[in-house]
mmCIF file of C-alpha atoms and ligand atoms in Angstrom:
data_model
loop_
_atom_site.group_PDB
_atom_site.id
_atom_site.type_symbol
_atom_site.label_atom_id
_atom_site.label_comp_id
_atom_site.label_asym_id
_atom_site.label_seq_id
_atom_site.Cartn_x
_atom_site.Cartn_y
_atom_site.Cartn_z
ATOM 1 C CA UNK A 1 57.655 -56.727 11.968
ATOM 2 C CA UNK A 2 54.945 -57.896 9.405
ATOM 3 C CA UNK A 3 56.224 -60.295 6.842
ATOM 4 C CA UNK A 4 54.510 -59.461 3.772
ATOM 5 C CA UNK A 5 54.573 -60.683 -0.288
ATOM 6 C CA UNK A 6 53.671 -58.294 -2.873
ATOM 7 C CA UNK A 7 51.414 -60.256 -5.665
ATOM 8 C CA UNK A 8 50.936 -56.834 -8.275
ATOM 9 C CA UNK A 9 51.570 -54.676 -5.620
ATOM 10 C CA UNK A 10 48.691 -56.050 -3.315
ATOM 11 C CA UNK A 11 50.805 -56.722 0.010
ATOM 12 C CA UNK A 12 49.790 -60.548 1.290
ATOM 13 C CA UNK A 13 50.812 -61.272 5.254
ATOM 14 C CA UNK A 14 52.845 -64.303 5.218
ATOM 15 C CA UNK A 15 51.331 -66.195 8.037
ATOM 16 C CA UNK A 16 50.060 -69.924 7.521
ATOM 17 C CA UNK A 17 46.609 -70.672 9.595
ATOM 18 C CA UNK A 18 48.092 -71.248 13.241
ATOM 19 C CA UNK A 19 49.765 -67.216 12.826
ATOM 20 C CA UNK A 20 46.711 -66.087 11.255
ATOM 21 C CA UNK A 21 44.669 -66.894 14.126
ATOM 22 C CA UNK A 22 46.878 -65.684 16.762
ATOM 23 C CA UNK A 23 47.232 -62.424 14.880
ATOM 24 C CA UNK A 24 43.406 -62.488 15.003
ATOM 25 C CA UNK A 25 42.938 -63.150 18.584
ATOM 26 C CA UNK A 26 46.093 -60.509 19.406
ATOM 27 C CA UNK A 27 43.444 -58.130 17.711
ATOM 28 C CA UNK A 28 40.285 -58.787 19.196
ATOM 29 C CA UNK A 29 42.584 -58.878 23.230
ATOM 30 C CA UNK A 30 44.472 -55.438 22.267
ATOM 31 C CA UNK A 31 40.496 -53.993 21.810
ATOM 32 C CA UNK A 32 41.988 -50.342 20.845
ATOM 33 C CA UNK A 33 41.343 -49.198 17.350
ATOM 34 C CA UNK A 34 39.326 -50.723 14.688
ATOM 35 C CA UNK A 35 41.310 -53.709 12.814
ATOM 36 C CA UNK A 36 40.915 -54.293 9.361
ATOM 37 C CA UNK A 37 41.230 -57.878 7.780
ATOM 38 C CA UNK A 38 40.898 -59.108 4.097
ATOM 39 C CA UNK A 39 41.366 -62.301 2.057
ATOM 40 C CA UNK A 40 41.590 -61.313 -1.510
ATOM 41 C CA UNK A 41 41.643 -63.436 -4.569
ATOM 42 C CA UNK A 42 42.958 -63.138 -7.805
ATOM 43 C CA UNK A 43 40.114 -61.253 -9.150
ATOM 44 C CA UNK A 44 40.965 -58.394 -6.284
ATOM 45 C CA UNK A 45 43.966 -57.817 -6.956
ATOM 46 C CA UNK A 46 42.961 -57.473 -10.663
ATOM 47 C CA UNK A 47 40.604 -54.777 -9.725
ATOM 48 C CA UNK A 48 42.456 -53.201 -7.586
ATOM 49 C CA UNK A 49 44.813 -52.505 -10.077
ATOM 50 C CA UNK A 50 42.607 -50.021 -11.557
ATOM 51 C CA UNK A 51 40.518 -48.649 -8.900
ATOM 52 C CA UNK A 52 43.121 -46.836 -6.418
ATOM 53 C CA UNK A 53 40.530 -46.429 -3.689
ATOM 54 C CA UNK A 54 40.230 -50.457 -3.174
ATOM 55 C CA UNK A 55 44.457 -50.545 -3.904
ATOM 56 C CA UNK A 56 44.715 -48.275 -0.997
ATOM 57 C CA UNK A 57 42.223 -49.729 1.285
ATOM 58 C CA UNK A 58 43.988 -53.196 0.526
ATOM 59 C CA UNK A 59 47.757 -52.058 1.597
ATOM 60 C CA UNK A 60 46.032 -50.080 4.454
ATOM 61 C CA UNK A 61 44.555 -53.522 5.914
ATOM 62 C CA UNK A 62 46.116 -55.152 9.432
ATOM 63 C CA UNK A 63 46.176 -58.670 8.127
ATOM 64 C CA UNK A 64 45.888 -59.522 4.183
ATOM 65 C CA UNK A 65 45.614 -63.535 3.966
ATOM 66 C CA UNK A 66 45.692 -65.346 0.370
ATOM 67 C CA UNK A 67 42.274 -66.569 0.373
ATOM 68 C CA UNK A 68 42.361 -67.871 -3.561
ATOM 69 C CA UNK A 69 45.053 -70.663 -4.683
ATOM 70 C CA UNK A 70 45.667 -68.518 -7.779
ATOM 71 C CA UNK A 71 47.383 -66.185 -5.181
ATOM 72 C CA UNK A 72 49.657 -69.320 -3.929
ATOM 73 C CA UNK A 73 50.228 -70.486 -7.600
ATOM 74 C CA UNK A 74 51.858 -66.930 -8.527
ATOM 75 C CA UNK A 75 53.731 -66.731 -5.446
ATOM 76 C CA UNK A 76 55.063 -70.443 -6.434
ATOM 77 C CA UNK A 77 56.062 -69.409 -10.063
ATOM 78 C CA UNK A 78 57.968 -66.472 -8.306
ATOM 79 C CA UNK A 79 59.653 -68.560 -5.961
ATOM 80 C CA UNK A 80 58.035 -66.311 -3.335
ATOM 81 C CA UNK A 81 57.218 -67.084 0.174
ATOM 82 C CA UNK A 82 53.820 -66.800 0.148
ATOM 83 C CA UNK A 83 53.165 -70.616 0.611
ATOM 84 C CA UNK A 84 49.913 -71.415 2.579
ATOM 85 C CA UNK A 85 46.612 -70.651 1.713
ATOM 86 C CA UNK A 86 44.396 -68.785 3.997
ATOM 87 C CA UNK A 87 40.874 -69.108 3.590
ATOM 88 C CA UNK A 88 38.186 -66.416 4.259
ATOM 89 C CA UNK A 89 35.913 -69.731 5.815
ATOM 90 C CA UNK A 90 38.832 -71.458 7.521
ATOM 91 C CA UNK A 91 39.713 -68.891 9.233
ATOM 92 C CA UNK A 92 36.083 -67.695 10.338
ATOM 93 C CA UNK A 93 35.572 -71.125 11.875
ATOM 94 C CA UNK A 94 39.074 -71.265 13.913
ATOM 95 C CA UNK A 95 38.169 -67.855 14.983
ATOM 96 C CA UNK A 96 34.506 -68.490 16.043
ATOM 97 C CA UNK A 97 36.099 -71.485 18.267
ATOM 98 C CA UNK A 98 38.563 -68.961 19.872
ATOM 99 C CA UNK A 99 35.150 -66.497 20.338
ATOM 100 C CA UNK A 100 33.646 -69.848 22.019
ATOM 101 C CA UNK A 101 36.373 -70.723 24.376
ATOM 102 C CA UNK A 102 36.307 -67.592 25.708
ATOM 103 C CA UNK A 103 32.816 -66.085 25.575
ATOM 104 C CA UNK A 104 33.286 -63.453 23.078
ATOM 105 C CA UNK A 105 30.299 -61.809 20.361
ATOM 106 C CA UNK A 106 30.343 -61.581 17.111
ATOM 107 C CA UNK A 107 27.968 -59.624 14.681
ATOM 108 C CA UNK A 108 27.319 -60.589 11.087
ATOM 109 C CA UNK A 109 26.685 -58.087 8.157
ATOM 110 C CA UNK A 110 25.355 -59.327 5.135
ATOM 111 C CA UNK A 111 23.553 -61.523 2.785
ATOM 112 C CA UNK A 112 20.395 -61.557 1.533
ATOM 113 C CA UNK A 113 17.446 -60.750 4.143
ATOM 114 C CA UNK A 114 16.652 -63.955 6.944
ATOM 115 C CA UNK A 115 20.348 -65.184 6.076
ATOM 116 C CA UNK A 116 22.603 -63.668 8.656
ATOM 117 C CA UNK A 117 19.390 -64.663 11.056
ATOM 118 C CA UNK A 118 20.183 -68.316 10.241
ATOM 119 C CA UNK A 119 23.852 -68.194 10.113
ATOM 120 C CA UNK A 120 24.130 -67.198 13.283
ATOM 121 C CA UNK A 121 21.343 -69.200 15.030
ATOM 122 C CA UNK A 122 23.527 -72.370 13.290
ATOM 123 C CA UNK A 123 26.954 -71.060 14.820
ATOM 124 C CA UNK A 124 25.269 -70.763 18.361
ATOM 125 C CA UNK A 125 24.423 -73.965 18.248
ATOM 126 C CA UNK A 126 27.820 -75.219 16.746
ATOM 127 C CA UNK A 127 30.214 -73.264 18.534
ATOM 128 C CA UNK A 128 29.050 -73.434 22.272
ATOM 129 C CA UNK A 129 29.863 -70.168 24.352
ATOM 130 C CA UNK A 130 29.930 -67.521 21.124
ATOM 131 C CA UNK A 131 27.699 -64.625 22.120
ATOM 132 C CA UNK A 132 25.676 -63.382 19.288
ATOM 133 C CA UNK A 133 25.096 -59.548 19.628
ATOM 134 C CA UNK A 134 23.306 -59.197 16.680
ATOM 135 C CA UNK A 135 22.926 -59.766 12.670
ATOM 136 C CA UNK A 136 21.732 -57.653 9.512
ATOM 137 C CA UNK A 137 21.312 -58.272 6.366
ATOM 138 C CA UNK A 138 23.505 -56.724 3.476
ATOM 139 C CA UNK A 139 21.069 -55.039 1.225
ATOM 140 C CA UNK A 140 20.870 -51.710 2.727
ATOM 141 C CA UNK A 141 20.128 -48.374 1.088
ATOM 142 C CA UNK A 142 22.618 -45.094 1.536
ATOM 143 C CA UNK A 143 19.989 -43.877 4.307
ATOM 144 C CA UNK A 144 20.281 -47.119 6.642
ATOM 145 C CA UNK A 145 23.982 -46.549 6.931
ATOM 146 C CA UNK A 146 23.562 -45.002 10.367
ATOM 147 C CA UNK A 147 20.595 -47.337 11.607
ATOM 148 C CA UNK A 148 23.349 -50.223 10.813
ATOM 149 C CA UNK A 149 26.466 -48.576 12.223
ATOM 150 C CA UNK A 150 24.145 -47.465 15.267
ATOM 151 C CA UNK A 151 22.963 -51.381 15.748
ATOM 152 C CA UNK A 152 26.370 -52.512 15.706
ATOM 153 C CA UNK A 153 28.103 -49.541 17.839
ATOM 154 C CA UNK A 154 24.888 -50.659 20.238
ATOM 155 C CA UNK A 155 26.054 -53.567 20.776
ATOM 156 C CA UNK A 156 29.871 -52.799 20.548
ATOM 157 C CA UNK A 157 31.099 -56.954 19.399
ATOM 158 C CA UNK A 158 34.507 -58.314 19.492
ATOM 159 C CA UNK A 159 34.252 -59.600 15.834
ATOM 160 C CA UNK A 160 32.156 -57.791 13.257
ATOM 161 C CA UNK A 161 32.131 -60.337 10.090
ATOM 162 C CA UNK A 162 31.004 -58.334 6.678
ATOM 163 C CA UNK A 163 29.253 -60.433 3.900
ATOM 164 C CA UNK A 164 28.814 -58.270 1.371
ATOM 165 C CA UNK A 165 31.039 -59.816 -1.577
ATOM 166 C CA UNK A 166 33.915 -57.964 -2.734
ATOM 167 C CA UNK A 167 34.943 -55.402 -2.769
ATOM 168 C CA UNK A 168 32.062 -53.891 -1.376
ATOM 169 C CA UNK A 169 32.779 -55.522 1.931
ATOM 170 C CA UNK A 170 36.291 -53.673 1.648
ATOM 171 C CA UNK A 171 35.024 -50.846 0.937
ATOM 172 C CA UNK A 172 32.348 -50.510 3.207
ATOM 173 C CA UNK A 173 34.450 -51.117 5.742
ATOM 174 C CA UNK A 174 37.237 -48.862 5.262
ATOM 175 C CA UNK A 175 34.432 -45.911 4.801
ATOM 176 C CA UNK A 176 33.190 -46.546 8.664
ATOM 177 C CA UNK A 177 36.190 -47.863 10.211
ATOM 178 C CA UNK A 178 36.252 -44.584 12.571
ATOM 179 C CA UNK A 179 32.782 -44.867 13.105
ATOM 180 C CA UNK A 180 32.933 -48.721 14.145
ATOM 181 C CA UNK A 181 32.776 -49.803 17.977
ATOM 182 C CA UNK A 182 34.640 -52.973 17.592
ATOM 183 C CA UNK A 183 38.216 -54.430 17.470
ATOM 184 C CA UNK A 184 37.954 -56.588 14.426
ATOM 185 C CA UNK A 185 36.057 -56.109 11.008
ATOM 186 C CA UNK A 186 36.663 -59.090 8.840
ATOM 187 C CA UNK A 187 35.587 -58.874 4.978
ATOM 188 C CA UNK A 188 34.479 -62.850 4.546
ATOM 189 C CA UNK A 189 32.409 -62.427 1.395
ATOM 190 C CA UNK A 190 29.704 -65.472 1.598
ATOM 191 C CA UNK A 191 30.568 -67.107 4.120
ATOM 192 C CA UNK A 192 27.236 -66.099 5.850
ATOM 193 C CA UNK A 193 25.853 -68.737 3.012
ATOM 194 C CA UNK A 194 27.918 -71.713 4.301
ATOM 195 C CA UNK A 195 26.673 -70.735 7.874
ATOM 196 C CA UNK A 196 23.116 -70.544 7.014
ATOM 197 C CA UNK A 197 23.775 -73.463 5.081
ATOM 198 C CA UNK A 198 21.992 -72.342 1.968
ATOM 199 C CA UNK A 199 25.812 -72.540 0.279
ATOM 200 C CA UNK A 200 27.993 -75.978 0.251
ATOM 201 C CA UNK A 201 31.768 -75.926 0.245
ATOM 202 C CA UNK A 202 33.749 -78.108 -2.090
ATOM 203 C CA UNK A 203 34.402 -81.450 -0.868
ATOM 204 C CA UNK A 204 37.625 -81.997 1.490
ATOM 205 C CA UNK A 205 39.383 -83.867 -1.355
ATOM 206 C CA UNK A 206 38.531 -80.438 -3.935
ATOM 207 C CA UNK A 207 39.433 -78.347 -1.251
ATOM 208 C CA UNK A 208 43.187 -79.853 -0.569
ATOM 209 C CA UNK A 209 43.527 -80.288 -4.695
ATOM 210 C CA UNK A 210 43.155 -76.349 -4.609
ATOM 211 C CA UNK A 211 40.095 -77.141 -6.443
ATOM 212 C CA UNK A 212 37.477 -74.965 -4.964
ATOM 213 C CA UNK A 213 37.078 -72.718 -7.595
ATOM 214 C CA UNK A 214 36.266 -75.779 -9.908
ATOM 215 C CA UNK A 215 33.621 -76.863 -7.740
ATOM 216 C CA UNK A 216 31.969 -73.559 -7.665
ATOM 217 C CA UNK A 217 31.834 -73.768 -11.082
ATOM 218 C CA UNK A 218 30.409 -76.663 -11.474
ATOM 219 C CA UNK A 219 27.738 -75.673 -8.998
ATOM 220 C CA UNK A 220 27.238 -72.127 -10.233
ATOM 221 C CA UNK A 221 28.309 -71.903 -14.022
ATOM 222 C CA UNK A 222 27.519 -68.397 -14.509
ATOM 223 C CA UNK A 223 30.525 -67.436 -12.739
ATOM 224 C CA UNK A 224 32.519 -68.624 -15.809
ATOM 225 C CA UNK A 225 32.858 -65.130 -16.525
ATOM 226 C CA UNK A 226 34.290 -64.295 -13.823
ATOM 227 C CA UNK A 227 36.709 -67.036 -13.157
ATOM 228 C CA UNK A 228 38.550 -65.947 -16.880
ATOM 229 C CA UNK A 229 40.118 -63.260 -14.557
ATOM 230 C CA UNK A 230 42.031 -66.186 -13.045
ATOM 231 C CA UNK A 231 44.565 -66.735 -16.131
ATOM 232 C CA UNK A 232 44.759 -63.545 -17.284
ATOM 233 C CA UNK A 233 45.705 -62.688 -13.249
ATOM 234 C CA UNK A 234 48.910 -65.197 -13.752
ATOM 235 C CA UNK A 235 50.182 -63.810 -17.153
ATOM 236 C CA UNK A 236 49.968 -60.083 -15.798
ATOM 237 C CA UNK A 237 51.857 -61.496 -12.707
ATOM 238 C CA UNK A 238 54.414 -63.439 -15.159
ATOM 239 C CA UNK A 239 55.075 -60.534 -17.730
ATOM 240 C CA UNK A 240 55.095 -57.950 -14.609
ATOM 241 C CA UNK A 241 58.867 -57.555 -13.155
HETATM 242 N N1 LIG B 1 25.725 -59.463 -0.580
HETATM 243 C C1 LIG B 1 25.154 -58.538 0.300
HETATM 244 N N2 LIG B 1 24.868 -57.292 -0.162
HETATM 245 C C2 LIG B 1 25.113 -56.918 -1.435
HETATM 246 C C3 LIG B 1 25.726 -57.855 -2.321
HETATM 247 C C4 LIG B 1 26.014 -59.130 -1.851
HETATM 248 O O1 LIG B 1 24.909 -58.841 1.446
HETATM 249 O O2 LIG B 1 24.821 -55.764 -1.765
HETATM 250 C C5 LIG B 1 26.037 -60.795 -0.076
HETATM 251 C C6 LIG B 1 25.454 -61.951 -0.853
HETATM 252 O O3 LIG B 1 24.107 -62.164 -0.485
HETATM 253 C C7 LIG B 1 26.372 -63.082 -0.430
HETATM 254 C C8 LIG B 1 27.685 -62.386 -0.076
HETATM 255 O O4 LIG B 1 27.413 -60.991 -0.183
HETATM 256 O O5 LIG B 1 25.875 -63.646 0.754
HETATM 257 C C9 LIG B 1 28.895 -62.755 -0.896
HETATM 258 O O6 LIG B 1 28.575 -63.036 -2.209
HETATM 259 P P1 LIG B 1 29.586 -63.784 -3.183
HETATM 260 O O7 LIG B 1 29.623 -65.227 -2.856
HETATM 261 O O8 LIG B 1 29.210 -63.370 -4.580
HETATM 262 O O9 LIG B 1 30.954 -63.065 -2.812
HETATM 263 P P2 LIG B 1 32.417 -63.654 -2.720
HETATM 264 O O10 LIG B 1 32.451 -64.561 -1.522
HETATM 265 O O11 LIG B 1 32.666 -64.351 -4.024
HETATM 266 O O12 LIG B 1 33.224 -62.393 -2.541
#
């Protein structure tokens, strides 16, 4: 039985990073159907309280981790369960040791053009024994759908890692999941940056604060914006029963 918090109705797996990864691994051994894994932050589950399709394709997912630490913060206020954060780039890199240690490919979709290239020539190189089927870039038109889904169904990988922010990434995959030859489609937004090294993460001592998010925007201010999702996220989760 899946142990699950909902944060706005957005069902989060209660797993901390050791559970996560065996969940992922339990995947890519079972090799049957297509399985469907998401870390969405705060500003998900906003959206996806108005757009139904990415609401369904959330609650629809095999494994839901809480990526942001606004997603631990309201399950604190709540007194909820949901304790440990999950992240999108934690995870990746305990699961690309597990692909190591036991020889099996991975694929990465998305960034910009020459990105994916790099990420994954870096991750050959760091995590000995991964097998790299093969990479694309994320800034395809409606008429390469089928040259992608044909390049990745060629190659049929254990892990198929999508970079293309969300909730695109979501949303792409959910519209090919019967189409896809693998046994694991992760949405890991850009991650494919901090491989190809072109993107820094916070320091260790921002990223145990729960900081991350301030780092980013000190590093890329334009996403102030964005970020004002964040407390308007906890007083919709406070004033909702
Ligand atoms: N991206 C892509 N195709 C698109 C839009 C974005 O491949 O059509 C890539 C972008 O180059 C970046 C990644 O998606 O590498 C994630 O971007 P961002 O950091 O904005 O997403 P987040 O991690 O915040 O979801």
């Amino acid at each position: 039985m899946r142990k699950q918090e909902s944060i706005l109705g957005v069902k989060f797996d209660i797993v901390n990073e050791d559970e996560a990864l065996e969940k992922l691994v339990e995947f890519v051994e079972e090799g049957s159907s297509l399985k469907k894994v998401y870390t969405p932050n705060p500003e998900i589950v906003m959206l996806a309280q108005d757009d139904k399709e990415l609401f369904r394709i959330l609650s629809e997912a095999d494994l839901v981790l809480a990526d942001g630490i606004g997603v631990i913060i309201a399950s604190k206020i709540r007194g909820l369960e949901l304790k440990n954060r999950v992240t999108g780039v934690d995870t990746m890199d305990r699961l690309l040791k597990y692909c190591g240690q036991t020889g099996k490919s991975i694929f990465i979709f998305g960034g910009k053009p020459g990105i994916a290239e790099i990420a994954c020539k870096n991750i050959e190189s760091q995590y000995k024994g991964v097998k790299i089927a093969g990479y694309h870039h994320g800034y395809i038109t409606d008429n390469d759908q089928d040259e992608i889904i044909n390049k990745i169904n060629g190659v049929k990988p254990d892990v198929l890692f999508v970079c293309l922010g969300a909730p695109k990434q979501e949303k792409w995959i959910d519209k090919n999941k019967d189409r896809l030859n693998c046994s694991l489609a992760m949405g890991v937004g850009g991650s494919v940056d901090v491989y190809a090294g072109v993107a820094k993460r916070a320091p260790i001592a921002f990223q145990k604060l729960g900081l991350e998010w301030f780092y980013r925007l000190l590093k890329e201010p334009w996403r102030f914006k964005r970020m004002l999702i964040l407390p308007k996220f906890l007083i919709k989760f406070i004033v909702t029963k």
